[in-house]
MMTF fields as JSON, N, C-alpha, C and O atoms, coordinates in Angstrom:
{
  "mmtfVersion": "1.0.0",
  "mmtfProducer": "UNKNOWN",
  "numBonds": 423,
  "numAtoms": 424,
  "numGroups": 106,
  "numChains": 1,
  "numModels": 1,
  "chainsPerModel": [1],
  "groupsPerChain": [106],
  "chainIdList": ["A"],
  "bondAtomList": [4, 2, 8, 6, 12, 10, 16, 14, 20, 18, 24, 22, 28, 26, 32, 30, 36, 34, 40, 38, 44, 42, 48, 46, 52, 50, 56, 54, 60, 58, 64, 62, 68, 66, 72, 70, 76, 74, 80, 78, 84, 82, 88, 86, 92, 90, 96, 94, 100, 98, 104, 102, 108, 106, 112, 110, 116, 114, 120, 118, 124, 122, 128, 126, 132, 130, 136, 134, 140, 138, 144, 142, 148, 146, 152, 150, 156, 154, 160, 158, 164, 162, 168, 166, 172, 170, 176, 174, 180, 178, 184, 182, 188, 186, 192, 190, 196, 194, 200, 198, 204, 202, 208, 206, 212, 210, 216, 214, 220, 218, 224, 222, 228, 226, 232, 230, 236, 234, 240, 238, 244, 242, 248, 246, 252, 250, 256, 254, 260, 258, 264, 262, 268, 266, 272, 270, 276, 274, 280, 278, 284, 282, 288, 286, 292, 290, 296, 294, 300, 298, 304, 302, 308, 306, 312, 310, 316, 314, 320, 318, 324, 322, 328, 326, 332, 330, 336, 334, 340, 338, 344, 342, 348, 346, 352, 350, 356, 354, 360, 358, 364, 362, 368, 366, 372, 370, 376, 374, 380, 378, 384, 382, 388, 386, 392, 390, 396, 394, 400, 398, 404, 402, 408, 406, 412, 410, 416, 414, 420, 418],
  "bondOrderList": [1, 1, 1, 1, 1, 1, 1, 1, 1, 1, 1, 1, 1, 1, 1, 1, 1, 1, 1, 1, 1, 1, 1, 1, 1, 1, 1, 1, 1, 1, 1, 1, 1, 1, 1, 1, 1, 1, 1, 1, 1, 1, 1, 1, 1, 1, 1, 1, 1, 1, 1, 1, 1, 1, 1, 1, 1, 1, 1, 1, 1, 1, 1, 1, 1, 1, 1, 1, 1, 1, 1, 1, 1, 1, 1, 1, 1, 1, 1, 1, 1, 1, 1, 1, 1, 1, 1, 1, 1, 1, 1, 1, 1, 1, 1, 1, 1, 1, 1, 1, 1, 1, 1, 1, 1],
  "groupList": [{"groupName": "MET", "atomNameList": ["N", "CA", "C", "O"], "elementList": ["N", "C", "C", "O"], "formalChargeList": [0, 0, 0, 0], "bondAtomList": [1, 0, 2, 1, 3, 2], "bondOrderList": [1, 1, 2], "singleLetterCode": "M", "chemCompType": "L-PEPTIDE LINKING"}, {"groupName": "PHE", "atomNameList": ["N", "CA", "C", "O"], "elementList": ["N", "C", "C", "O"], "formalChargeList": [0, 0, 0, 0], "bondAtomList": [1, 0, 2, 1, 3, 2], "bondOrderList": [1, 1, 2], "singleLetterCode": "F", "chemCompType": "L-PEPTIDE LINKING"}, {"groupName": "SER", "atomNameList": ["N", "CA", "C", "O"], "elementList": ["N", "C", "C", "O"], "formalChargeList": [0, 0, 0, 0], "bondAtomList": [1, 0, 2, 1, 3, 2], "bondOrderList": [1, 1, 2], "singleLetterCode": "S", "chemCompType": "L-PEPTIDE LINKING"}, {"groupName": "LYS", "atomNameList": ["N", "CA", "C", "O"], "elementList": ["N", "C", "C", "O"], "formalChargeList": [0, 0, 0, 0], "bondAtomList": [1, 0, 2, 1, 3, 2], "bondOrderList": [1, 1, 2], "singleLetterCode": "K", "chemCompType": "L-PEPTIDE LINKING"}, {"groupName": "LEU", "atomNameList": ["N", "CA", "C", "O"], "elementList": ["N", "C", "C", "O"], "formalChargeList": [0, 0, 0, 0], "bondAtomList": [1, 0, 2, 1, 3, 2], "bondOrderList": [1, 1, 2], "singleLetterCode": "L", "chemCompType": "L-PEPTIDE LINKING"}, {"groupName": "VAL", "atomNameList": ["N", "CA", "C", "O"], "elementList": ["N", "C", "C", "O"], "formalChargeList": [0, 0, 0, 0], "bondAtomList": [1, 0, 2, 1, 3, 2], "bondOrderList": [1, 1, 2], "singleLetterCode": "V", "chemCompType": "L-PEPTIDE LINKING"}, {"groupName": "ALA", "atomNameList": ["N", "CA", "C", "O"], "elementList": ["N", "C", "C", "O"], "formalChargeList": [0, 0, 0, 0], "bondAtomList": [1, 0, 2, 1, 3, 2], "bondOrderList": [1, 1, 2], "singleLetterCode": "A", "chemCompType": "L-PEPTIDE LINKING"}, {"groupName": "ILE", "atomNameList": ["N", "CA", "C", "O"], "elementList": ["N", "C", "C", "O"], "formalChargeList": [0, 0, 0, 0], "bondAtomList": [1, 0, 2, 1, 3, 2], "bondOrderList": [1, 1, 2], "singleLetterCode": "I", "chemCompType": "L-PEPTIDE LINKING"}, {"groupName": "THR", "atomNameList": ["N", "CA", "C", "O"], "elementList": ["N", "C", "C", "O"], "formalChargeList": [0, 0, 0, 0], "bondAtomList": [1, 0, 2, 1, 3, 2], "bondOrderList": [1, 1, 2], "singleLetterCode": "T", "chemCompType": "L-PEPTIDE LINKING"}, {"groupName": "PRO", "atomNameList": ["N", "CA", "C", "O"], "elementList": ["N", "C", "C", "O"], "formalChargeList": [0, 0, 0, 0], "bondAtomList": [1, 0, 2, 1, 3, 2], "bondOrderList": [1, 1, 2], "singleLetterCode": "P", "chemCompType": "L-PEPTIDE LINKING"}, {"groupName": "ASN", "atomNameList": ["N", "CA", "C", "O"], "elementList": ["N", "C", "C", "O"], "formalChargeList": [0, 0, 0, 0], "bondAtomList": [1, 0, 2, 1, 3, 2], "bondOrderList": [1, 1, 2], "singleLetterCode": "N", "chemCompType": "L-PEPTIDE LINKING"}, {"groupName": "GLN", "atomNameList": ["N", "CA", "C", "O"], "elementList": ["N", "C", "C", "O"], "formalChargeList": [0, 0, 0, 0], "bondAtomList": [1, 0, 2, 1, 3, 2], "bondOrderList": [1, 1, 2], "singleLetterCode": "Q", "chemCompType": "L-PEPTIDE LINKING"}, {"groupName": "CYS", "atomNameList": ["N", "CA", "C", "O"], "elementList": ["N", "C", "C", "O"], "formalChargeList": [0, 0, 0, 0], "bondAtomList": [1, 0, 2, 1, 3, 2], "bondOrderList": [1, 1, 2], "singleLetterCode": "C", "chemCompType": "L-PEPTIDE LINKING"}, {"groupName": "GLY", "atomNameList": ["N", "CA", "C", "O"], "elementList": ["N", "C", "C", "O"], "formalChargeList": [0, 0, 0, 0], "bondAtomList": [1, 0, 2, 1, 3, 2], "bondOrderList": [1, 1, 2], "singleLetterCode": "G", "chemCompType": "PEPTIDE LINKING"}, {"groupName": "ASP", "atomNameList": ["N", "CA", "C", "O"], "elementList": ["N", "C", "C", "O"], "formalChargeList": [0, 0, 0, 0], "bondAtomList": [1, 0, 2, 1, 3, 2], "bondOrderList": [1, 1, 2], "singleLetterCode": "D", "chemCompType": "L-PEPTIDE LINKING"}, {"groupName": "GLU", "atomNameList": ["N", "CA", "C", "O"], "elementList": ["N", "C", "C", "O"], "formalChargeList": [0, 0, 0, 0], "bondAtomList": [1, 0, 2, 1, 3, 2], "bondOrderList": [1, 1, 2], "singleLetterCode": "E", "chemCompType": "L-PEPTIDE LINKING"}, {"groupName": "TRP", "atomNameList": ["N", "CA", "C", "O"], "elementList": ["N", "C", "C", "O"], "formalChargeList": [0, 0, 0, 0], "bondAtomList": [1, 0, 2, 1, 3, 2], "bondOrderList": [1, 1, 2], "singleLetterCode": "W", "chemCompType": "L-PEPTIDE LINKING"}],
  "groupTypeList": [0, 1, 2, 3, 4, 2, 5, 5, 5, 6, 2, 6, 4, 7, 8, 4, 6, 6, 6, 7, 9, 8, 8, 8, 9, 9, 5, 8, 9, 9, 8, 2, 10, 11, 12, 12, 2, 2, 5, 11, 2, 2, 2, 2, 2, 2, 5, 6, 6, 5, 6, 6, 4, 4, 13, 4, 14, 4, 2, 13, 4, 14, 5, 9, 5, 13, 4, 13, 12, 2, 9, 7, 8, 5, 7, 13, 10, 10, 12, 13, 13, 8, 2, 5, 8, 12, 14, 6, 9, 15, 11, 6, 16, 13, 2, 4, 7, 6, 7, 10, 12, 7, 9, 7, 8, 4],
  "groupIdList": [1, 2, 3, 4, 5, 6, 7, 8, 9, 10, 11, 12, 13, 14, 15, 16, 17, 18, 19, 20, 21, 22, 23, 24, 25, 26, 27, 28, 29, 30, 31, 32, 33, 34, 35, 36, 37, 38, 39, 40, 41, 42, 43, 44, 45, 46, 47, 48, 49, 50, 51, 52, 53, 54, 55, 56, 57, 58, 59, 60, 61, 62, 63, 64, 65, 66, 67, 68, 69, 70, 71, 72, 73, 74, 75, 76, 77, 78, 79, 80, 81, 82, 83, 84, 85, 86, 87, 88, 89, 90, 91, 92, 93, 94, 95, 96, 97, 98, 99, 100, 101, 102, 103, 104, 105, 106],
  "secStructList": [7, 2, 2, 2, 2, 2, 2, 2, 2, 2, 2, 2, 2, 2, 2, 2, 2, 2, 2, 1, 7, 7, 5, 7, 7, 7, 7, 7, 7, 7, 7, 3, 3, 3, 3, 3, 3, 3, 3, 3, 3, 6, 6, 1, 2, 2, 2, 2, 2, 2, 2, 2, 2, 2, 6, 5, 7, 7, 6, 6, 7, 7, 7, 3, 3, 3, 3, 3, 3, 3, 3, 7, 7, 1, 6, 6, 7, 7, 7, 1, 1, 3, 3, 3, 3, 3, 7, 7, 7, 7, 4, 4, 4, 6, 6, 1, 3, 3, 3, 1, 7, 3, 3, 7, 7, 7],
  "xCoordList": [0.755, -0.223, 0.861, 0.744, 1.934, 2.767, 3.558, 3.704, 4.021, 4.745, 3.851, 4.23, 2.596, 1.444, 1.387, 1.484, 1.245, 1.05, 2.404, 2.398, 3.665, 4.628, 4.626, 4.736, 4.497, 4.52, 3.485, 3.756, 2.381, 1.356, 1.689, 1.439, 2.329, 2.804, 4.039, 4.175, 5.008, 6.062, 5.633, 6.075, 4.471, 4.172, 3.344, 3.292, 2.693, 2.232, 3.172, 2.943, 4.287, 5.294, 5.974, 6.204, 6.317, 6.868, 6.033, 6.524, 4.612, 3.677, 3.445, 3.258, 3.458, 3.418, 4.559, 4.442, 5.958, 7.243, 7.136, 7.653, 6.576, 6.665, 5.519, 5.598, 4.725, 3.511, 4.086, 3.683, 4.977, 5.273, 6.297, 7.233, 6.087, 7.083, 8.069, 7.939, 9.382, 10.705, 11.307, 10.993, 12.166, 12.856, 14.171, 14.543, 14.967, 16.472, 16.764, 16.592, 17.172, 17.258, 18.538, 19.48, 18.633, 19.594, 20.853, 20.612, 22.061, 23.017, 23.923, 24.755, 23.739, 24.308, 25.518, 25.742, 26.036, 27.062, 26.158, 25.057, 26.91, 26.05, 26.122, 27.101, 24.896, 24.61, 24.078, 24.035, 23.638, 22.729, 23.54, 24.128, 23.541, 24.241, 23.114, 21.921, 23.576, 22.489, 23.185, 24.358, 22.365, 22.583, 21.898, 20.667, 22.624, 22.098, 22.41, 23.528, 21.376, 21.652, 22.632, 23.512, 22.619, 23.966, 24.092, 23.133, 25.372, 25.623, 26.102, 27.118, 25.441, 25.925, 25.99, 25.593, 26.506, 26.612, 25.232, 24.359, 25.19, 23.729, 23.589, 22.451, 24.44, 24.266, 23.976, 23.846, 23.875, 23.705, 22.113, 21.356, 21.776, 20.464, 19.554, 18.412, 19.856, 19.078, 18.584, 17.392, 19.748, 19.228, 18.448, 17.649, 18.846, 17.856, 16.36, 15.376, 16.203, 14.793, 14.237, 13.079, 14.846, 14.096, 13.935, 12.928, 14.899, 14.59, 13.475, 12.737, 13.291, 12.332, 10.776, 9.819, 10.807, 9.623, 9.252, 8.079, 10.326, 10.208, 10.067, 9.804, 10.269, 10.028, 11.223, 11.171, 12.468, 13.835, 14.453, 14.424, 15.07, 16.074, 17.314, 17.682, 18.058, 19.576, 20.608, 21.789, 20.015, 20.849, 21.875, 21.462, 22.976, 23.96, 24.663, 25.799, 23.919, 24.737, 25.725, 25.561, 26.771, 27.702, 28.045, 29.131, 27.178, 27.51, 26.881, 26.075, 27.365, 27.148, 25.699, 25.394, 24.841, 23.439, 23.346, 23.764, 22.767, 22.308, 21.014, 20.054, 20.852, 19.576, 19.224, 20.128, 17.844, 17.382, 18.005, 18.488, 17.982, 18.811, 17.671, 16.473, 18.202, 17.656, 18.563, 19.706, 18.074, 19.078, 19.739, 19.204, 20.614, 21.625, 21.408, 21.936, 20.63, 20.465, 21.338, 21.745, 21.553, 22.235, 23.914, 24.238, 24.819, 26.202, 26.421, 26.03, 27.064, 27.295, 26.114, 25.885, 25.397, 24.17, 24.766, 25.9, 24.098, 24.743, 24.077, 22.917, 24.576, 24.25, 24.815, 26.01, 23.623, 23.821, 24.274, 24.614, 24.312, 24.568, 25.891, 26.913, 25.67, 26.976, 26.455, 25.323, 27.547, 27.402, 27.93, 29.147, 27.122, 27.4, 26.827, 25.867, 27.303, 26.973, 26.401, 27.11, 24.821, 24.322, 23.6, 23.368, 23.115, 22.287, 21.093, 20.679, 20.589, 19.314, 18.04, 17.316, 17.904, 16.643, 15.459, 14.999, 14.801, 13.494, 12.428, 12.45, 11.587, 10.58, 9.713, 9.243, 9.451, 8.628, 9.438, 8.874, 10.727, 11.641, 11.288, 11.357, 10.945, 10.972, 12.208, 13.118, 12.447, 13.783, 14.468, 15.33, 14.04, 14.392, 15.81, 16.645, 15.912, 17.12, 17.672, 16.909, 19.028, 19.558, 20.71, 21.207, 21.046, 21.971, 23.182, 23.132, 24.224, 25.45, 26.104, 26.447, 26.246, 26.667, 27.954, 28.429, 28.786, 30.052, 30.348, 29.761, 31.244, 31.339, 31.792, 32.5, 31.274, 31.705, 33.037, 33.007, 33.959, 35.165, 35.496, 35.552, 35.719, 35.855, 37.206, 37.458],
  "yCoordList": [-1.145, 0.078, 1.318, 2.252, 1.203, 2.456, 2.61, 3.732, 1.563, 1.971, 2.466, 3.308, 1.861, 2.451, 3.861, 4.711, 4.218, 5.878, 6.475, 7.504, 5.921, 6.795, 6.907, 8.015, 5.72, 6.149, 7.049, 7.857, 7.021, 8.091, 9.391, 10.323, 9.631, 11.109, 11.48, 12.651, 10.486, 10.69, 11.282, 12.245, 10.207, 10.703, 12.021, 12.574, 12.474, 13.754, 14.849, 15.892, 14.679, 15.591, 15.844, 16.99, 14.754, 14.791, 15.309, 15.959, 15.096, 15.743, 17.207, 17.944, 17.567, 19.102, 19.773, 20.883, 19.087, 19.898, 19.839, 20.794, 18.915, 18.878, 20.086, 20.66, 20.178, 21.078, 22.488, 23.293, 22.996, 24.174, 24.599, 23.855, 25.818, 26.345, 26.855, 27.53, 26.453, 26.847, 28.007, 28.29, 28.676, 29.866, 29.84, 29.421, 30.275, 30.366, 31.817, 32.851, 31.715, 33.221, 33.874, 33.133, 35.253, 35.72, 35.524, 35.306, 35.648, 35.729, 36.915, 37.029, 37.761, 39.158, 39.277, 38.43, 40.289, 40.376, 40.512, 41.06, 39.833, 40.023, 41.524, 42.264, 41.823, 43.139, 43.224, 44.28, 42.023, 41.657, 40.994, 39.924, 41.642, 40.876, 39.685, 39.98, 38.365, 37.481, 36.544, 36.197, 36.144, 35.173, 33.873, 33.832, 32.803, 31.876, 30.468, 30.277, 29.523, 28.336, 27.62, 27.021, 27.591, 26.662, 27.157, 27.723, 27.033, 27.466, 26.411, 25.852, 25.992, 24.738, 25.067, 26.121, 24.094, 24.312, 24.125, 23.329, 24.918, 25.024, 23.419, 22.983, 22.787, 21.36, 20.323, 19.158, 20.594, 19.668, 19.309, 20.019, 18.113, 17.645, 18.339, 18.368, 19.031, 19.79, 20.913, 21.177, 21.676, 22.872, 22.814, 23.649, 21.609, 21.398, 20.977, 21.316, 20.35, 20.163, 21.439, 21.664, 22.332, 23.737, 24.545, 25.215, 24.444, 25.326, 24.786, 25.567, 23.488, 22.919, 23.416, 23.807, 23.305, 23.598, 25.123, 25.495, 25.988, 27.384, 27.708, 28.852, 26.548, 26.915, 27.278, 27.839, 27.1, 27.598, 26.688, 25.545, 26.906, 25.817, 26.386, 27.454, 25.608, 25.838, 25.309, 25.647, 24.279, 23.485, 24.202, 25.156, 23.93, 24.58, 25.77, 26.158, 26.273, 27.327, 26.397, 25.248, 27.284, 26.671, 27.749, 28.31, 28.131, 29.168, 28.588, 27.658, 29.281, 28.825, 29.401, 30.509, 28.651, 29.223, 28.911, 27.887, 29.916, 29.984, 29.561, 30.071, 28.582, 28.301, 28.774, 28.898, 29.107, 29.559, 30.9, 31.122, 31.801, 32.959, 34.177, 34.061, 35.248, 36.395, 37.421, 37.231, 38.701, 39.767, 40.127, 39.717, 40.692, 41.107, 42.613, 43.254, 43.301, 44.694, 45.543, 46.675, 44.976, 45.642, 45.084, 43.912, 46.194, 45.929, 45.216, 45.798, 43.925, 43.21, 42.37, 42.013, 42.071, 41.112, 39.756, 39.436, 39.05, 37.676, 36.819, 36.58, 36.182, 35.307, 34.024, 33.774, 33.104, 31.954, 31.022, 29.884, 31.412, 30.531, 31.054, 31.406, 31.035, 31.65, 33.1, 33.364, 34.006, 35.311, 35.569, 35.511, 35.851, 35.777, 36.991, 37.578, 37.348, 38.366, 37.916, 37.515, 38.009, 37.341, 38.175, 39.298, 37.788, 38.506, 38.49, 37.57, 39.787, 40.037, 38.999, 39.065, 38.059, 37.275, 37.831, 38.823, 37.159, 37.615, 37.335, 36.382, 38.352, 38.346, 37.153, 36.71, 36.556, 35.233, 33.934, 32.889, 34.174, 33.062, 32.97, 31.861, 33.936, 34.1, 33.952, 34.537, 33.1, 33.344, 31.801, 31.387, 31.058, 29.752, 29.701, 28.809, 30.73, 30.42, 32.021, 32.987, 32.095, 33.175, 32.437, 31.343, 33.305, 32.894, 33.575, 34.696, 33.121, 33.554, 34.142, 35.323, 33.322, 33.682, 33.536, 32.426, 34.521, 34.876, 35.068, 35.963, 34.234, 34.467, 36.075, 36.763, 36.428, 38.032, 37.509, 36.498, 38.097, 37.994, 39.306, 40.33, 39.227, 40.399, 40.642, 41.646],
  "zCoordList": [0.034, -0.031, -0.074, -0.867, 0.887, 1.053, -0.34, -0.824, -0.918, -2.174, -3.332, -4.147, -3.341, -4.451, -4.041, -4.926, -2.828, -2.67, -3.0, -3.675, -2.578, -3.025, -4.554, -5.079, -5.328, -6.822, -7.256, -8.145, -6.769, -7.178, -6.779, -7.543, -5.462, -5.149, -5.983, -6.335, -6.342, -7.263, -8.745, -9.372, -9.097, -10.472, -10.719, -11.818, -9.573, -9.58, -9.515, -10.129, -8.766, -8.733, -9.991, -10.378, -10.669, -12.019, -12.968, -13.891, -12.883, -13.808, -13.66, -14.628, -12.55, -12.048, -12.49, -13.009, -12.309, -12.58, -14.174, -14.754, -14.915, -16.298, -16.989, -18.075, -16.182, -16.66, -16.459, -17.299, -15.493, -15.269, -16.417, -16.711, -17.053, -18.089, -17.387, -16.366, -18.074, -17.632, -18.333, -19.489, -17.642, -18.172, -17.838, -16.742, -18.734, -18.096, -17.59, -18.235, -16.492, -15.764, -16.376, -16.657, -16.604, -16.931, -15.686, -14.499, -16.225, -15.287, -15.398, -16.298, -14.485, -14.368, -13.087, -12.222, -13.233, -12.042, -10.822, -10.783, -9.701, -8.339, -7.835, -7.926, -7.287, -6.734, -5.402, -4.772, -4.935, -3.844, -2.593, -2.748, -1.423, -0.231, 0.179, 0.249, 0.433, 0.749, 1.723, 1.588, 2.742, 3.881, 3.285, 3.293, 2.765, 2.31, 3.124, 3.601, 3.247, 4.18, 3.407, 4.027, 2.27, 1.387, 0.215, -0.309, -0.46, -1.811, -2.435, -2.021, -3.516, -4.312, -5.839, -6.337, -6.463, -8.069, -8.77, -8.423, -9.722, -10.458, -11.013, -11.181, -11.217, -11.681, -10.665, -11.042, -9.568, -8.124, -8.404, -9.067, -7.789, -7.799, -7.136, -7.596, -5.94, -4.886, -5.684, -5.839, -6.271, -6.964, -8.25, -8.675, -8.825, -10.121, -9.512, -10.169, -8.448, -7.907, -7.466, -7.82, -6.752, -6.398, -7.782, -8.008, -8.599, -9.775, -10.574, -11.175, -10.629, -11.537, -10.835, -11.502, -9.54, -8.835, -9.143, -9.138, -9.414, -9.566, -11.04, -11.409, -12.01, -13.451, -13.944, -15.038, -13.381, -13.93, -14.613, -14.158, -15.697, -16.394, -16.131, -16.621, -15.265, -15.114, -15.817, -15.746, -16.653, -17.554, -18.39, -19.05, -18.452, -19.182, -18.387, -18.658, -17.444, -16.516, -15.589, -15.18, -15.416, -14.338, -13.473, -13.62, -12.514, -11.447, -10.207, -10.217, -9.033, -7.813, -7.556, -7.995, -6.858, -6.519, -4.918, -4.379, -4.333, -3.089, -2.778, -3.357, -1.83, -1.411, -0.113, 0.713, 0.252, 1.398, 1.735, 2.845, 0.739, 0.968, 1.423, 1.165, 2.076, 2.567, 2.659, 3.075, 2.239, 2.046, 3.257, 4.288, 3.347, 4.36, 4.362, 3.453, 5.359, 5.079, 6.164, 5.905, 7.236, 8.228, 8.139, 7.949, 8.32, 8.373, 9.828, 10.84, 9.903, 10.954, 11.3, 12.455, 10.316, 10.443, 10.913, 10.558, 11.617, 12.098, 11.28, 11.615, 10.092, 9.191, 9.689, 9.845, 9.959, 10.494, 9.39, 9.71, 8.062, 6.913, 6.223, 6.812, 4.842, 4.17, 3.745, 3.341, 3.926, 3.37, 1.999, 1.823, 1.007, -0.357, -1.071, -0.571, -2.082, -3.094, -4.396, -5.319, -4.46, -5.826, -6.557, -6.108, -7.806, -8.426, -7.528, -6.822, -7.711, -6.986, -7.25, -8.244, -6.211, -6.602, -6.995, -6.429, -8.12, -8.467, -7.19, -6.41, -7.222, -6.185, -6.219, -5.171, -7.471, -7.758, -7.079, -6.755, -6.94, -6.366, -4.913, -4.383, -4.261, -2.691, -2.289, -2.877, -1.164, -0.593, -0.852, -0.078, -1.919, -2.325, -3.002, -2.85, -3.712, -4.685, -5.003, -5.03, -5.218, -5.768, -6.669, -6.402, -7.847, -8.922, -8.756, -8.25, -9.076, -9.264, -7.948, -7.888, -6.978, -5.676, -5.41, -5.65, -4.891, -4.72, -3.135, -2.526, -2.497, -1.055, -0.735, -1.469, 0.383, 0.849, 1.578, 2.279, 1.415, 2.332, 2.866, 2.184, 4.152, 4.892, 5.361, 6.027]
}
C-alpha cells in the first residue's frame, strides 16, 4: 500500500514539474548581499529540484546557486549561513534561490 502511494505521489510531482513552463534566468554580475543556508553548483540535484519547482531551467549554466537566501540589510548582520553576493533574486523566487553567488570576504 505504501509503495503504491509513493508511486502516485512521485508521478504527481513529476507531472506538475513537467507542466510548469521553464525559463533560463539571466546571469548578471552579483549586486545583492545575501545570507544563504547553503551554496551549491547549479548542476547539483538539490538545486535542479528547487529550480524545477520554480520553473527555472539551469541546465547549461555553471554558476554557484544559493538556497534559502535572505537579504543582508544591516552591516554586522549575524548570518547563520553563508554570506554571499548574488544576482538580486526575483521576487517570484521568494527566498528559495539566488543565482551567481560569490562569497563575501571581509
